[in-house]
Amino acid sequence: VQLQASGGGLVQIGGSLRLTCTYSLDDYNIAWFRRAPGKEREGLSCISSGVGATYYADSVKGRSTISRDNSKKSVYLIINSLRSEDTAVYYCATGPCTSYTFTRPNLYRSWGQGTLVTVSS
């Protein structure tokens, strides 16, 4: 499967952004990760295939929404109330989507190329 993340850019503190992950084949579990400068890759959220179960990391819970549109083979991650610490390269990946697995990037095999989000005043 091929994945492509897009939607990054320069955003002001307190603003919002929508990241898009497009995939090449049918319905997949999709997770979003990010890697901030000098930090390890962090799992943010995932959405399962089929029923669309969703999970969120504490760092984005309450200010983000993950959703999908299978007709467009796309998964979206909206993050509101952006903070400087949200600055990172954001990746989407396919793999197991449970409350345990979405924070473990080593469990994900196929990755998109990443999109840079810079949050600044």
CSV table of C-alpha atoms in Angstrom, one decimal:
chain,number,residue,atom,x,y,z
A,1,VAL,CA,0.0,0.0,0.0
A,2,GLN,CA,1.2,3.5,-0.8
A,3,LEU,CA,0.4,6.4,1.6
A,4,GLN,CA,0.8,10.1,1.1
A,5,ALA,CA,0.5,12.7,3.8
A,6,SER,CA,-0.3,16.3,3.0
A,7,GLY,CA,-1.7,19.5,4.6
A,8,GLY,CA,1.3,20.7,6.5
A,9,GLY,CA,2.6,24.3,6.5
A,10,LEU,CA,3.1,27.3,8.7
A,11,VAL,CA,0.3,27.9,11.2
A,12,GLN,CA,-0.1,30.4,13.9
A,13,ILE,CA,-0.4,29.5,17.5
A,14,GLY,CA,-4.0,28.8,18.4
A,15,GLY,CA,-4.9,28.0,14.8
A,16,SER,CA,-6.1,24.8,13.2
A,17,LEU,CA,-5.0,22.5,10.4
A,18,ARG,CA,-6.2,19.5,8.6
A,19,LEU,CA,-3.8,16.8,7.6
A,20,THR,CA,-4.8,14.4,4.8
A,21,CYS,CA,-3.5,10.9,4.3
A,22,THR,CA,-4.4,9.3,1.0
A,23,TYR,CA,-3.9,5.6,0.4
A,24,SER,CA,-3.7,3.5,-2.7
A,25,LEU,CA,-6.0,0.5,-2.0
A,26,ASP,CA,-9.1,-0.3,0.0
A,27,ASP,CA,-10.1,0.5,3.5
A,28,TYR,CA,-7.1,0.3,6.0
A,29,ASN,CA,-6.4,1.1,9.6
A,30,ILE,CA,-4.6,4.4,9.5
A,31,ALA,CA,-2.6,6.1,12.2
A,32,TRP,CA,-1.0,9.5,12.5
A,33,PHE,CA,2.4,10.0,14.1
A,34,ARG,CA,4.7,12.9,14.4
A,35,ARG,CA,8.4,13.5,15.1
A,36,ALA,CA,9.3,16.8,16.7
A,37,PRO,CA,12.8,18.1,16.5
A,38,GLY,CA,15.1,16.1,18.9
A,39,LYS,CA,12.3,13.8,19.9
A,40,GLU,CA,11.1,10.3,19.2
A,41,ARG,CA,8.3,9.5,17.0
A,42,GLU,CA,5.0,9.9,18.8
A,43,GLY,CA,1.7,8.2,18.0
A,44,LEU,CA,-1.2,10.7,17.9
A,45,SER,CA,-4.3,8.9,16.7
A,46,CYS,CA,-5.7,6.1,14.6
A,47,ILE,CA,-8.9,5.1,13.0
A,48,SER,CA,-9.8,1.5,12.2
A,49,SER,CA,-11.1,0.1,9.0
A,50,GLY,CA,-14.8,-1.0,9.0
A,51,VAL,CA,-16.4,0.4,12.1
A,52,GLY,CA,-14.0,3.4,12.3
A,53,ALA,CA,-13.0,3.1,15.9
A,54,THR,CA,-10.8,6.0,16.9
A,55,TYR,CA,-8.1,6.5,19.5
A,56,TYR,CA,-6.2,9.6,20.6
A,57,ALA,CA,-3.0,10.4,22.5
A,58,ASP,CA,-3.3,12.6,25.5
A,59,SER,CA,-1.2,15.3,23.7
A,60,VAL,CA,-4.0,15.9,21.2
A,61,LYS,CA,-7.1,14.5,22.9
A,62,GLY,CA,-9.9,17.0,23.1
A,63,ARG,CA,-8.5,19.2,20.4
A,64,SER,CA,-8.2,16.9,17.4
A,65,THR,CA,-10.5,14.7,15.3
A,66,ILE,CA,-9.6,11.8,13.0
A,67,SER,CA,-12.0,10.8,10.3
A,68,ARG,CA,-12.1,9.0,7.0
A,69,ASP,CA,-13.7,9.2,3.6
A,70,ASN,CA,-13.3,5.8,1.9
A,71,SER,CA,-14.8,7.1,-1.3
A,72,LYS,CA,-11.7,9.3,-1.5
A,73,LYS,CA,-9.4,6.8,0.1
A,74,SER,CA,-8.5,9.5,2.6
A,75,VAL,CA,-8.1,9.9,6.3
A,76,TYR,CA,-8.1,13.3,7.9
A,77,LEU,CA,-6.6,14.6,11.2
A,78,ILE,CA,-7.8,18.0,12.3
A,79,ILE,CA,-5.9,19.6,15.2
A,80,ASN,CA,-7.2,22.7,16.8
A,81,SER,CA,-5.7,25.1,19.3
A,82,LEU,CA,-2.2,24.5,17.9
A,83,ARG,CA,0.8,25.1,20.2
A,84,SER,CA,4.4,25.6,19.4
A,85,GLU,CA,5.1,22.1,20.7
A,86,ASP,CA,2.9,20.7,17.8
A,87,THR,CA,5.7,21.7,15.4
A,88,ALA,CA,6.8,18.4,13.9
A,89,VAL,CA,6.9,16.3,10.8
A,90,TYR,CA,3.6,14.4,10.6
A,91,TYR,CA,3.3,10.9,9.1
A,92,CYS,CA,0.5,8.5,8.4
A,93,ALA,CA,1.0,4.8,8.5
A,94,THR,CA,-1.1,1.6,8.2
A,95,GLY,CA,-1.0,-1.1,10.9
A,96,PRO,CA,-3.0,-2.3,13.9
A,97,CYS,CA,-5.4,0.2,15.4
A,98,THR,CA,-6.1,-0.4,19.0
A,99,SER,CA,-5.7,1.7,22.2
A,100,TYR,CA,-2.5,-0.2,22.8
A,101,THR,CA,-0.9,-0.2,19.3
A,102,PHE,CA,-1.4,3.3,17.9
A,103,THR,CA,1.4,4.6,20.2
A,104,ARG,CA,3.9,2.0,19.0
A,105,PRO,CA,5.3,3.0,15.6
A,106,ASN,CA,7.4,-0.2,15.3
A,107,LEU,CA,4.1,-2.0,14.7
A,108,TYR,CA,3.4,-0.1,11.6
A,109,ARG,CA,4.9,-1.2,8.3
A,110,SER,CA,3.8,1.2,5.6
A,111,TRP,CA,4.5,4.9,6.0
A,112,GLY,CA,3.8,8.0,4.0
A,113,GLN,CA,6.6,10.5,3.4
A,114,GLY,CA,5.7,13.0,6.0
A,115,THR,CA,4.4,16.6,6.0
A,116,LEU,CA,6.0,19.4,8.0
A,117,VAL,CA,3.9,21.5,10.4
A,118,THR,CA,5.4,24.6,11.9
A,119,VAL,CA,3.5,26.4,14.5
A,120,SER,CA,4.7,29.9,15.2
A,121,SER,CA,3.5,33.2,16.6
